mmCIF file of N, CA and C in Angstrom:
data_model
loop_
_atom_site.group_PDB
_atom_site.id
_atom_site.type_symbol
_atom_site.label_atom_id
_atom_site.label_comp_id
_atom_site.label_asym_id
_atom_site.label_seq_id
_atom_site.Cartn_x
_atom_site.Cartn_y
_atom_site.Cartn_z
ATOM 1 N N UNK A 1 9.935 0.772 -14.946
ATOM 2 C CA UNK A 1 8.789 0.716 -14.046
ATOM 3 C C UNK A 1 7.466 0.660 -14.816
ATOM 4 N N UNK A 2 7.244 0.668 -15.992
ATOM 5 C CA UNK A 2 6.435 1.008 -16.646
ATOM 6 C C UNK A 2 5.591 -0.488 -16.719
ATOM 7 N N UNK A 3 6.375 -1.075 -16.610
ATOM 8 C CA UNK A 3 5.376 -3.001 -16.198
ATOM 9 C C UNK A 3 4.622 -3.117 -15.121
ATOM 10 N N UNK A 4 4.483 -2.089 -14.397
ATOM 11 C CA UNK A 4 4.003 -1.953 -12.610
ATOM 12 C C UNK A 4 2.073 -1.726 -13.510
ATOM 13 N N UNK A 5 2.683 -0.553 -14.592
ATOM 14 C CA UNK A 5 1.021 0.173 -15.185
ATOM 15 C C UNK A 5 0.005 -1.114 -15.358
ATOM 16 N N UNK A 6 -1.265 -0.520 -14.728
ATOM 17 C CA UNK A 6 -2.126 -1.253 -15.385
ATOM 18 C C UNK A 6 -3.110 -1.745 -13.689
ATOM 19 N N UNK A 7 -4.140 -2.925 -13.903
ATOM 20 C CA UNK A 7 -4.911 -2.792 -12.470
ATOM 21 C C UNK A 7 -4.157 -4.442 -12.375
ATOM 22 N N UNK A 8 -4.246 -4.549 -10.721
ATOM 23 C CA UNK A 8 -4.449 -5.866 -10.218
ATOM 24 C C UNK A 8 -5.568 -6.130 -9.172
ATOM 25 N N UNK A 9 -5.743 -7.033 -8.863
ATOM 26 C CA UNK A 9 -6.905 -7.525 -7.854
ATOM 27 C C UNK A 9 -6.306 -8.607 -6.760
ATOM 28 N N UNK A 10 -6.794 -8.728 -5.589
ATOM 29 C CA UNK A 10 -6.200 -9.123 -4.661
ATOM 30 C C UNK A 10 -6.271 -10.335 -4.617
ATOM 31 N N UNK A 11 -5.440 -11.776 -4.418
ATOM 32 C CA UNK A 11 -5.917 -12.516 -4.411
ATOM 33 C C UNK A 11 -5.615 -13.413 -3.016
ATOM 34 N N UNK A 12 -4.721 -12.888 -2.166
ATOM 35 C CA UNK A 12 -4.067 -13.859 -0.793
ATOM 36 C C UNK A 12 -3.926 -12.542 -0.002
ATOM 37 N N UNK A 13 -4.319 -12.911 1.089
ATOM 38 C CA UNK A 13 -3.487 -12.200 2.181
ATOM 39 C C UNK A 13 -2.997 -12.732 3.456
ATOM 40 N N UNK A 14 -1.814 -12.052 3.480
ATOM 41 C CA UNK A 14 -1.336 -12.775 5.302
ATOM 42 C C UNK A 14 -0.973 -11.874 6.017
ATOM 43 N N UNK A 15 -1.454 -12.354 7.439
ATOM 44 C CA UNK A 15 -1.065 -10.945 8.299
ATOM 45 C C UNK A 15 -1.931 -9.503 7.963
ATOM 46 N N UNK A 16 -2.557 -9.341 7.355
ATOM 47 C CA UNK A 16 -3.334 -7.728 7.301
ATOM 48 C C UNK A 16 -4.267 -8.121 8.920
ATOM 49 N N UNK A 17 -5.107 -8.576 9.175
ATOM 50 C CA UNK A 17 -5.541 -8.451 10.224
ATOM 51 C C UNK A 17 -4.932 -7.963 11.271
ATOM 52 N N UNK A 18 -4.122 -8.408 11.491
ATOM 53 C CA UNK A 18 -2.901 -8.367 12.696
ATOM 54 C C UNK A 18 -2.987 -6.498 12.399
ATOM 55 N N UNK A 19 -2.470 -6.683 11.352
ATOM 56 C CA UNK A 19 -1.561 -5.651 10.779
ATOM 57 C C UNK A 19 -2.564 -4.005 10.930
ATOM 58 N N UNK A 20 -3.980 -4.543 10.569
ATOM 59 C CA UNK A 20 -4.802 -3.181 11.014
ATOM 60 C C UNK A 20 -4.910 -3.210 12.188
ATOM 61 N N UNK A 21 -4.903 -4.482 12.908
ATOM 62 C CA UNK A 21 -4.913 -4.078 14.250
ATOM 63 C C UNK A 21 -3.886 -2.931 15.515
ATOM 64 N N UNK A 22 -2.378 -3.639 14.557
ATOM 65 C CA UNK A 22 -1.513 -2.815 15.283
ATOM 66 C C UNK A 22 -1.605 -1.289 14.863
ATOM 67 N N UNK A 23 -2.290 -0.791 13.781
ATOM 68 C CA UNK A 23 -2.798 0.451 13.419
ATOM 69 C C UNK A 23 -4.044 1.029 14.091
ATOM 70 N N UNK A 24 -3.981 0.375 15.254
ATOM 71 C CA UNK A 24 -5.531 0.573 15.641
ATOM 72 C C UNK A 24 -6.466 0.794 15.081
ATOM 73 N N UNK A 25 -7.068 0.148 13.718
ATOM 74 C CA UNK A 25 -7.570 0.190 13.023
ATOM 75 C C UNK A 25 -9.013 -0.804 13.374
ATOM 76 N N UNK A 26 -10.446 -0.346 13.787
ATOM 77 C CA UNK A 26 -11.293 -0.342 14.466
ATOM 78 C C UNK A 26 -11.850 -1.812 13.853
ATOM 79 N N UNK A 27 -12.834 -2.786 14.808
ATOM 80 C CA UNK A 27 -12.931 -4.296 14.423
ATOM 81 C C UNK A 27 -13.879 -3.726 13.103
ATOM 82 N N UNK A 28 -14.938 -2.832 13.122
ATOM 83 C CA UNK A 28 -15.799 -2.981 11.690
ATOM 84 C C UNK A 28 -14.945 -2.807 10.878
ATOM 85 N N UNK A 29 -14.147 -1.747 10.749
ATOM 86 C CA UNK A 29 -13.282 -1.412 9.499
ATOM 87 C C UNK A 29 -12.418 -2.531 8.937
ATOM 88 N N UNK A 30 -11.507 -3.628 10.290
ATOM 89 C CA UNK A 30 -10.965 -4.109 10.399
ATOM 90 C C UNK A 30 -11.332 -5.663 9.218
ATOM 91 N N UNK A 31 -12.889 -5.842 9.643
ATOM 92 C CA UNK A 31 -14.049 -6.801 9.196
ATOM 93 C C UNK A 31 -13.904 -6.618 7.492
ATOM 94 N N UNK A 32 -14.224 -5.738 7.449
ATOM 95 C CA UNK A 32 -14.751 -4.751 5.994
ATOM 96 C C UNK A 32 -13.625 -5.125 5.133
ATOM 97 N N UNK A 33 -12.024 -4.694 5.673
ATOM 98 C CA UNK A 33 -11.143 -4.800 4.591
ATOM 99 C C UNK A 33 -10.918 -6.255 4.642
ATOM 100 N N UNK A 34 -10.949 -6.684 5.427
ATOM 101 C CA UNK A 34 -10.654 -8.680 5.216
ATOM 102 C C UNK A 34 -11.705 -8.895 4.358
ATOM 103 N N UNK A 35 -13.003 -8.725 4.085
ATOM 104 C CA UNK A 35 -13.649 -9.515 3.239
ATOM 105 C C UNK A 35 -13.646 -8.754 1.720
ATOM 106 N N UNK A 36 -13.107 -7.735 1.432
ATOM 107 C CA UNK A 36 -12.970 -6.863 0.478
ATOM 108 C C UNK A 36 -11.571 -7.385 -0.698
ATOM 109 N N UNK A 37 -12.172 -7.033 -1.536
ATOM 110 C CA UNK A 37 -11.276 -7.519 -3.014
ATOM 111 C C UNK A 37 -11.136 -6.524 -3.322
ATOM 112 N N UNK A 38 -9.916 -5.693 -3.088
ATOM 113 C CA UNK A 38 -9.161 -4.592 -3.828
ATOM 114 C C UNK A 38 -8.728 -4.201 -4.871
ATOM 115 N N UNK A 39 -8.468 -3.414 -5.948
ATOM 116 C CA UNK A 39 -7.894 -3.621 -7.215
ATOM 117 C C UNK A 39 -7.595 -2.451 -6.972
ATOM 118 N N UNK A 40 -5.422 -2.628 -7.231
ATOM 119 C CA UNK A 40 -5.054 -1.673 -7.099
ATOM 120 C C UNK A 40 -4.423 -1.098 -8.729
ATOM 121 N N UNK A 41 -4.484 -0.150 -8.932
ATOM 122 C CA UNK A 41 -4.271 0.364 -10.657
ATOM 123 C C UNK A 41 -3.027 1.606 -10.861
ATOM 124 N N UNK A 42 -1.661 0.938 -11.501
ATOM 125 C CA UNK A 42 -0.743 1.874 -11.322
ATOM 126 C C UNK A 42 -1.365 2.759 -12.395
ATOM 127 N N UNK A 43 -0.275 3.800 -12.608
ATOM 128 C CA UNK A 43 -0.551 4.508 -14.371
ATOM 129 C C UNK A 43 0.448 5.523 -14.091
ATOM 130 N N UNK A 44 1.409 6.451 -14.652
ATOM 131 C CA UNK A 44 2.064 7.062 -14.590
ATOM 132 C C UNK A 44 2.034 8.719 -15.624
ATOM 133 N N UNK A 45 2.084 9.654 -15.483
ATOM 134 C CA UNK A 45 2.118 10.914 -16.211
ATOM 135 C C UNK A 45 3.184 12.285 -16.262
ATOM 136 N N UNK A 46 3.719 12.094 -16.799
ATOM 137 C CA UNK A 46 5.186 12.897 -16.779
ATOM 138 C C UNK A 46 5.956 12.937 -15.599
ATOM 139 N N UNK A 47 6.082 11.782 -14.990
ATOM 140 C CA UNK A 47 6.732 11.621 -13.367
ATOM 141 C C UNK A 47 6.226 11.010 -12.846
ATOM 142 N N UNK A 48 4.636 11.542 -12.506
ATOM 143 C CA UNK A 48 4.046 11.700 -11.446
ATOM 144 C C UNK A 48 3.023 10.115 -11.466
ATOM 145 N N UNK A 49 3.554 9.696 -10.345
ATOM 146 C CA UNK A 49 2.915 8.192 -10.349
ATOM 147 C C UNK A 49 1.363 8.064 -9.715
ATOM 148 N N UNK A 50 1.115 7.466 -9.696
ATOM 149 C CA UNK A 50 -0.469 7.647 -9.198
ATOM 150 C C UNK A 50 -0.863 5.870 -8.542
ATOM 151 N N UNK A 51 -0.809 5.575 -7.699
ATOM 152 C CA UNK A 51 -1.643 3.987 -7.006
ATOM 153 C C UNK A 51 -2.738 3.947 -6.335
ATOM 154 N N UNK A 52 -3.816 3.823 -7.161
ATOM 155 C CA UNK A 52 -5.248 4.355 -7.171
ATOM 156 C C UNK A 52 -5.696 2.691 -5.947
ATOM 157 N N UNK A 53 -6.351 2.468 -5.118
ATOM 158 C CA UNK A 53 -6.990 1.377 -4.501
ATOM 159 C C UNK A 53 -8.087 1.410 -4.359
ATOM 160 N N UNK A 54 -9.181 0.340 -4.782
ATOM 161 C CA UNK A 54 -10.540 0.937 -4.652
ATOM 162 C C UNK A 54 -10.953 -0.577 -4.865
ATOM 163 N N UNK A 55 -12.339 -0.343 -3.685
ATOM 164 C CA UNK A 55 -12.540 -1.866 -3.067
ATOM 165 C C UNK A 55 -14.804 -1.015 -3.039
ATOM 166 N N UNK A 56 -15.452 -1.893 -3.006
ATOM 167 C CA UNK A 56 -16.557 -1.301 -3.721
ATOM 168 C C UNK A 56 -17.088 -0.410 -2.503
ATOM 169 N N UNK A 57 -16.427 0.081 -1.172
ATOM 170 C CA UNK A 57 -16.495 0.811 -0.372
ATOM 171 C C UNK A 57 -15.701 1.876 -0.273
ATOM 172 N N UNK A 58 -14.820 1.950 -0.781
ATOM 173 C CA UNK A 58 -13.777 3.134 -0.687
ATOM 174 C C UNK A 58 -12.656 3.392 -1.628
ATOM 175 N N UNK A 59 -12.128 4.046 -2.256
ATOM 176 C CA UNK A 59 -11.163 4.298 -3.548
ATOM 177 C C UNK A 59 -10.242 5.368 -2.579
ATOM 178 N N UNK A 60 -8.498 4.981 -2.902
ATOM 179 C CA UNK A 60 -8.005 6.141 -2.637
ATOM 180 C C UNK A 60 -6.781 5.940 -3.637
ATOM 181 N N UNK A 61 -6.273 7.177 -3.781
ATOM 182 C CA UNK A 61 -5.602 7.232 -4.560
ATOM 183 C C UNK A 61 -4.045 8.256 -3.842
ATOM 184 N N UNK A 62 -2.995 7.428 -4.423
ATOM 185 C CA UNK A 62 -1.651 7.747 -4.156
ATOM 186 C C UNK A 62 -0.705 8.184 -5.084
ATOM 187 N N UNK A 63 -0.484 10.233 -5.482
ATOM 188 C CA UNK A 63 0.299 10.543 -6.291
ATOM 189 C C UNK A 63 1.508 10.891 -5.672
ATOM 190 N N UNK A 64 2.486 10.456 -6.692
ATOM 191 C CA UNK A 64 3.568 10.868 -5.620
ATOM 192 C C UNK A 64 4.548 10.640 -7.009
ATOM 193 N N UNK A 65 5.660 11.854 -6.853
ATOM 194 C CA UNK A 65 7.423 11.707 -7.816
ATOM 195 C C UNK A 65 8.438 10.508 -7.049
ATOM 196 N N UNK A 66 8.676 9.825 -7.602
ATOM 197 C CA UNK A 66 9.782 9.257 -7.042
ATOM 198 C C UNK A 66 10.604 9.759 -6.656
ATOM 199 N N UNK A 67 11.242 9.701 -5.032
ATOM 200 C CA UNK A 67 12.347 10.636 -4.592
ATOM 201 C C UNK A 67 11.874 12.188 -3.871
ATOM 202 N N UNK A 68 10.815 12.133 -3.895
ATOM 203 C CA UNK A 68 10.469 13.478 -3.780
ATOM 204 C C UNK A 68 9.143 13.391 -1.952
ATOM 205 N N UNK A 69 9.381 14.186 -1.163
ATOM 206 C CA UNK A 69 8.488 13.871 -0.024
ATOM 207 C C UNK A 69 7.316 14.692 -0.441
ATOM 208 N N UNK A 70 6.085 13.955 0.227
ATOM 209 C CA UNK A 70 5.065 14.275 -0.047
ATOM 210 C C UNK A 70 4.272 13.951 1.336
ATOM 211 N N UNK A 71 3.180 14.737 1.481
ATOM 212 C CA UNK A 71 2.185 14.242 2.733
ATOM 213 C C UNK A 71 0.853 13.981 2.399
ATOM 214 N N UNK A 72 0.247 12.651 3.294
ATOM 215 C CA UNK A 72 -1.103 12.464 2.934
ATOM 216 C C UNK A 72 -1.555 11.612 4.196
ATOM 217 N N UNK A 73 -2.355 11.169 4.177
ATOM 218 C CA UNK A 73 -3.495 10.958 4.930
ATOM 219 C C UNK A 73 -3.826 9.363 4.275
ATOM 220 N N UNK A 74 -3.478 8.716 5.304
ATOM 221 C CA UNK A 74 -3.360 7.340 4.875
ATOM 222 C C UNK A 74 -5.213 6.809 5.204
ATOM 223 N N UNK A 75 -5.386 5.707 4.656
ATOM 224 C CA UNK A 75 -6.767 5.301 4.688
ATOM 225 C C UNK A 75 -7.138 4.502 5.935
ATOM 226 N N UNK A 76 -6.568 4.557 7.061
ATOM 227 C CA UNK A 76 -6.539 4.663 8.269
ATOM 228 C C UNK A 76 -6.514 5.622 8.947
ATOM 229 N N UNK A 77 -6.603 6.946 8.467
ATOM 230 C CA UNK A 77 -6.509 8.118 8.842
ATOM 231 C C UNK A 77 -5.093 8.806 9.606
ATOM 232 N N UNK A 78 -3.854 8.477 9.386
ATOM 233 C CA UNK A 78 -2.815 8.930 9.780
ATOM 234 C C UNK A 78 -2.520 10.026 9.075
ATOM 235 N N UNK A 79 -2.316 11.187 9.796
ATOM 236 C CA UNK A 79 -1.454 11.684 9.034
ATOM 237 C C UNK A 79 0.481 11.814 8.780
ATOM 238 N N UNK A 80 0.404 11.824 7.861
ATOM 239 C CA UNK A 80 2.298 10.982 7.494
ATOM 240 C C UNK A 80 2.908 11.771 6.480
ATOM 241 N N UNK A 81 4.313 12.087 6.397
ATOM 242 C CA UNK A 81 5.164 12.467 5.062
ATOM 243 C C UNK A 81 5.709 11.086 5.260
ATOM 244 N N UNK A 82 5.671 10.886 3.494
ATOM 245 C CA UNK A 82 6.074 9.965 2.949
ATOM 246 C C UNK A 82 7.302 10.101 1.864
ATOM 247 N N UNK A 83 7.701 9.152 1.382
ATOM 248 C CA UNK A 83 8.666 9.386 0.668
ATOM 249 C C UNK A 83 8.358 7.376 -0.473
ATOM 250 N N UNK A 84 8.868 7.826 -1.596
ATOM 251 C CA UNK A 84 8.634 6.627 -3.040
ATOM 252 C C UNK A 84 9.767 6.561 -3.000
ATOM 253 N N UNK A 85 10.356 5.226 -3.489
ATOM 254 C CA UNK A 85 11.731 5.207 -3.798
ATOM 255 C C UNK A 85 11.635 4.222 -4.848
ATOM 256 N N UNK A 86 12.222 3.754 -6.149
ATOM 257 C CA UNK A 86 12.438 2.686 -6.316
ATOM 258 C C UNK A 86 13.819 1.849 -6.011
ATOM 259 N N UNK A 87 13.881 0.517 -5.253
ATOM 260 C CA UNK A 87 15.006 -0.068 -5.089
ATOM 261 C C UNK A 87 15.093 -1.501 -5.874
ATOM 262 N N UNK A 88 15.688 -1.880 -6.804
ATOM 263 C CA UNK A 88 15.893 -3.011 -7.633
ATOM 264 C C UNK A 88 14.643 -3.168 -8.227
ATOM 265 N N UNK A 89 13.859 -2.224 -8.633
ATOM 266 C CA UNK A 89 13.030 -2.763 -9.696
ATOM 267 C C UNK A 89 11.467 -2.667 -8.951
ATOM 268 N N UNK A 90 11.922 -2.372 -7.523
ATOM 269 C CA UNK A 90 10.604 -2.200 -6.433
ATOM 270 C C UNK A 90 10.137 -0.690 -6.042
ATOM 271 N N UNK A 91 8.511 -0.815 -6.056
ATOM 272 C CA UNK A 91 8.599 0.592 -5.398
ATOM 273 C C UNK A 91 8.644 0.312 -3.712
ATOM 274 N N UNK A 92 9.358 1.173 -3.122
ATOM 275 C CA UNK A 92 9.607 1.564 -1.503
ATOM 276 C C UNK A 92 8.942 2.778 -0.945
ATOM 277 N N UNK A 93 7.711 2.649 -0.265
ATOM 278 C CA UNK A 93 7.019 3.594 0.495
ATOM 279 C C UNK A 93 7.428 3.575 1.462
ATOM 280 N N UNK A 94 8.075 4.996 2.608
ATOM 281 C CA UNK A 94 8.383 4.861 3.650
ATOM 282 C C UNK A 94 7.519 6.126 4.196
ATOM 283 N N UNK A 95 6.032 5.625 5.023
ATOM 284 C CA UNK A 95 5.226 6.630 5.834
ATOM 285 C C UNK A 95 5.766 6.833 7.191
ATOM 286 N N UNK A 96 6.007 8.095 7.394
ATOM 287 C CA UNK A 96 6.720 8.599 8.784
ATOM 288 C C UNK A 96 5.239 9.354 9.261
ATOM 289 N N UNK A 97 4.766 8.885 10.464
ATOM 290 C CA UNK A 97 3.442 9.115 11.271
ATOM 291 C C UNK A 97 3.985 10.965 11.757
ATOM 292 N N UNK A 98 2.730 12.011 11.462
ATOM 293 C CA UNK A 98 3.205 13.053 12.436
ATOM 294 C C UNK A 98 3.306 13.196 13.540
ATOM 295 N N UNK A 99 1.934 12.537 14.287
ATOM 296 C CA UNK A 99 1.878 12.513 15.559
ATOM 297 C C UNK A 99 2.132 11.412 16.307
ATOM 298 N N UNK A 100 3.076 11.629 17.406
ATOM 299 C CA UNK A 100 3.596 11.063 18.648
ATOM 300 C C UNK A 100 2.703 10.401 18.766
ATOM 301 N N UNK A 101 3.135 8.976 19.293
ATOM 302 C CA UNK A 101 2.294 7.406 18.843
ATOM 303 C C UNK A 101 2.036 7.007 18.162
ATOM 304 N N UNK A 102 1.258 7.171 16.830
ATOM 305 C CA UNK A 102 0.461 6.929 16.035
ATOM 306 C C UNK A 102 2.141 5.922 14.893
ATOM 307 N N UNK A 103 1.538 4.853 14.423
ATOM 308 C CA UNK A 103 2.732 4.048 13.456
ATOM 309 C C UNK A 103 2.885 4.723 12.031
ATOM 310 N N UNK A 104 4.684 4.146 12.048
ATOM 311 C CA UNK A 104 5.160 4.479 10.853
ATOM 312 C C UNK A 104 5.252 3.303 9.855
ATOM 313 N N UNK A 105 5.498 3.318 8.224
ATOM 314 C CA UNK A 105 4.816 1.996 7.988
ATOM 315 C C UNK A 105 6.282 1.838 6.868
ATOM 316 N N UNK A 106 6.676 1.034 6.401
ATOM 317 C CA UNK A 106 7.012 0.809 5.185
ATOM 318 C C UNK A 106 6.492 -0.445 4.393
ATOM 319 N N UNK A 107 6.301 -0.021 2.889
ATOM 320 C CA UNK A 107 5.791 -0.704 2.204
ATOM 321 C C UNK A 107 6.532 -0.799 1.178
ATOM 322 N N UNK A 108 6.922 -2.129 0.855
ATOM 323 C CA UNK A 108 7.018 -2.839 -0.954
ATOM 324 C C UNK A 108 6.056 -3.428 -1.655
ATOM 325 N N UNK A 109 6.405 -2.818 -3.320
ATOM 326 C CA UNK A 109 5.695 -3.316 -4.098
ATOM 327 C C UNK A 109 6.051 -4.130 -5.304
ATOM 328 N N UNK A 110 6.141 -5.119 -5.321
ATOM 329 C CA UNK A 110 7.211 -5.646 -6.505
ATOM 330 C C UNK A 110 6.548 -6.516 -7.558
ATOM 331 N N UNK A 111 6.822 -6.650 -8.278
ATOM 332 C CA UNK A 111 6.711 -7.377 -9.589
ATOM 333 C C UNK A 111 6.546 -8.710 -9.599
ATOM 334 N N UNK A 112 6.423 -10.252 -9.502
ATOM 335 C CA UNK A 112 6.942 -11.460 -9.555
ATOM 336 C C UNK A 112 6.321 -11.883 -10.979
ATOM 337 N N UNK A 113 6.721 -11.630 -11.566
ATOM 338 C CA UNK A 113 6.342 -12.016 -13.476
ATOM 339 C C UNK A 113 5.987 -10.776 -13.716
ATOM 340 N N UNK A 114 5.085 -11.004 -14.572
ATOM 341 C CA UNK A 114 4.302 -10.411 -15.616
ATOM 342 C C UNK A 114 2.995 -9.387 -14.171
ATOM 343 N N UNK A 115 2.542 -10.929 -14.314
ATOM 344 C CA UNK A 115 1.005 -10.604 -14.066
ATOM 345 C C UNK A 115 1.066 -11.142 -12.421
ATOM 346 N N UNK A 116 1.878 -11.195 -11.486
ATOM 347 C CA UNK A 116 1.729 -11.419 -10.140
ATOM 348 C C UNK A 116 2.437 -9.897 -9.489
ATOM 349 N N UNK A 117 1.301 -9.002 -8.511
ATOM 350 C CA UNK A 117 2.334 -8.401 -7.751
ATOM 351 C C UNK A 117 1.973 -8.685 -5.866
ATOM 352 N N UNK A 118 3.076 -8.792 -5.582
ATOM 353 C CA UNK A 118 2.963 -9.495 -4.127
ATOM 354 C C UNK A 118 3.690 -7.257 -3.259
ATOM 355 N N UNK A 119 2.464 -7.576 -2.686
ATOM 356 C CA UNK A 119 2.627 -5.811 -1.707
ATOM 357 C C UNK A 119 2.695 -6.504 -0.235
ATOM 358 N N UNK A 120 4.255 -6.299 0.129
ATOM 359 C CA UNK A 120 4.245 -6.535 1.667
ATOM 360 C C UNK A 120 4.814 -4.936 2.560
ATOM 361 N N UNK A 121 3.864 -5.409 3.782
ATOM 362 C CA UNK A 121 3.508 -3.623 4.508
ATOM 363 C C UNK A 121 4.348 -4.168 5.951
ATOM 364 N N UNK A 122 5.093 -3.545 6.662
ATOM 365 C CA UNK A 122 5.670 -3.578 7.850
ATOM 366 C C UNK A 122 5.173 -2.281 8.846
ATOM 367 N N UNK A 123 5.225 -2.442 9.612
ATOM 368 C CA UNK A 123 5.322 -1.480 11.032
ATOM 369 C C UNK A 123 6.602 -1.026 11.632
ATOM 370 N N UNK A 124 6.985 -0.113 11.511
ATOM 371 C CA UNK A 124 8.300 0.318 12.031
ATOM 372 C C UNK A 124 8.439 -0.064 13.603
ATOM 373 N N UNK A 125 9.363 -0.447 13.624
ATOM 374 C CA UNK A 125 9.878 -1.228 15.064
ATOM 375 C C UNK A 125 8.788 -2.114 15.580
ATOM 376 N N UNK A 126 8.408 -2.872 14.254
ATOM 377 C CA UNK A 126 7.702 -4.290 14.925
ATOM 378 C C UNK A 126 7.922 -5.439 13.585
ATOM 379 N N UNK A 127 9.480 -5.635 13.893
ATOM 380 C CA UNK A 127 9.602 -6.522 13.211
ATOM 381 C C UNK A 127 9.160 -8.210 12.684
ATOM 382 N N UNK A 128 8.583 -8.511 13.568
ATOM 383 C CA UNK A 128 7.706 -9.381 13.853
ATOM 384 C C UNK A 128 6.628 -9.271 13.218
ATOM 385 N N UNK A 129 6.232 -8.602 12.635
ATOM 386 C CA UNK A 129 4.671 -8.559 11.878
ATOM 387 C C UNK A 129 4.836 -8.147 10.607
ATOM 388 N N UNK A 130 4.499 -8.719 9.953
ATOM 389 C CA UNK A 130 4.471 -8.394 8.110
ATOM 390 C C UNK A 130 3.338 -9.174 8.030
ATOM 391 N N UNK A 131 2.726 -8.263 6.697
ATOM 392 C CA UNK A 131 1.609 -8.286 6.290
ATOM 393 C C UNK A 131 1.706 -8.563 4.710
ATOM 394 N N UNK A 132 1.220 -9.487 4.083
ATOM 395 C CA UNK A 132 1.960 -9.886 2.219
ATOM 396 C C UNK A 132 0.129 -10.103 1.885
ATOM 397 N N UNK A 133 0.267 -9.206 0.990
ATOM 398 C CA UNK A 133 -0.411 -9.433 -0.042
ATOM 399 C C UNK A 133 -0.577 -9.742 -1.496
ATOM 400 N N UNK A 134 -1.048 -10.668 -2.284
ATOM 401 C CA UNK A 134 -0.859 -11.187 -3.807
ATOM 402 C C UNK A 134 -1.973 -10.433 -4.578
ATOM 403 N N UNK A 135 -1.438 -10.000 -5.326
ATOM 404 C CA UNK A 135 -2.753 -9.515 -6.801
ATOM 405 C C UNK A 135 -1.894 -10.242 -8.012
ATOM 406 N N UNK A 136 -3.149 -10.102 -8.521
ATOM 407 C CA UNK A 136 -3.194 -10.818 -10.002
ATOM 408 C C UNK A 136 -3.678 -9.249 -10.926
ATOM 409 N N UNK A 137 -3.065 -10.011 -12.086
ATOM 410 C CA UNK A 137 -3.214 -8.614 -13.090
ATOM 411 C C UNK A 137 -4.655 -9.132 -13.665
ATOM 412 N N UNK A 138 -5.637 -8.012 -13.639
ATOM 413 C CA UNK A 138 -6.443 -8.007 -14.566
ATOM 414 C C UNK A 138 -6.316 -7.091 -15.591
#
């Protein structure tokens, strides 16, 4: 996993609109992250992984053990236990929403070379909507 380290920057997206929407995720906010260039920056420290995102309005950052549940407060404001997994070489985020209504999400993050990582985000029981995003390594 250690090829994940390092920053990327966003360069395609499909489906995120949709995708904050079904998060009820409000039209300014909604506005804001479509025109925003993200750079997301792995780095790792005796386990403990860290996926820092920071766009020149907002930085958040995601520590978490592989395998291990953890809770946080997604940048949509959910609160969720989550769980990291890696499966074939991918990391697997699976956010379980606390409160009744509010969405559960899963996310991959995978590798395609070197220097391409493509992050696609789903909505639990809305199979129909995926959201793919491309970064480039800087």
């Amino acid at each position: 996993m250690d090829a994940y380290k390092g920053k990327f920057e966003r360069i395609s997206s499909e489906g995120y609109e949709e995708f904050l929407k079904a998060l009820d995720v409000s039209y300014i906010l909604r506005k804001a992250a479509m025109v925003s260039t993200p750079v997301m920056e792995f780095s790792e420290t005796n386990g403990v992984w860290s996926i820092k995102s920071s766009t020149t309005l907002k930085s958040m950052e995601l520590k978490f053990k592989v395998g291990e549940e953890f809770e946080e407060t997604t940048a949509d404001g959910r609160d969720v236990r989550a769980i990291a997994k890696v499966e074939g070489g991918k990391f697997v985020i699976v956010q379980k929403a606390k409160k009744a209504g509010q969405a559960s999400t899963h996310t991959v993050r995978e590798l395609n070379g070197p220097n391409e990582l493509i992050y696609t985000l789903r909505i639990e029981g809305n199979n129909s909507l995926v959201c793919v995003q491309k970064f480039k390594r800087i």
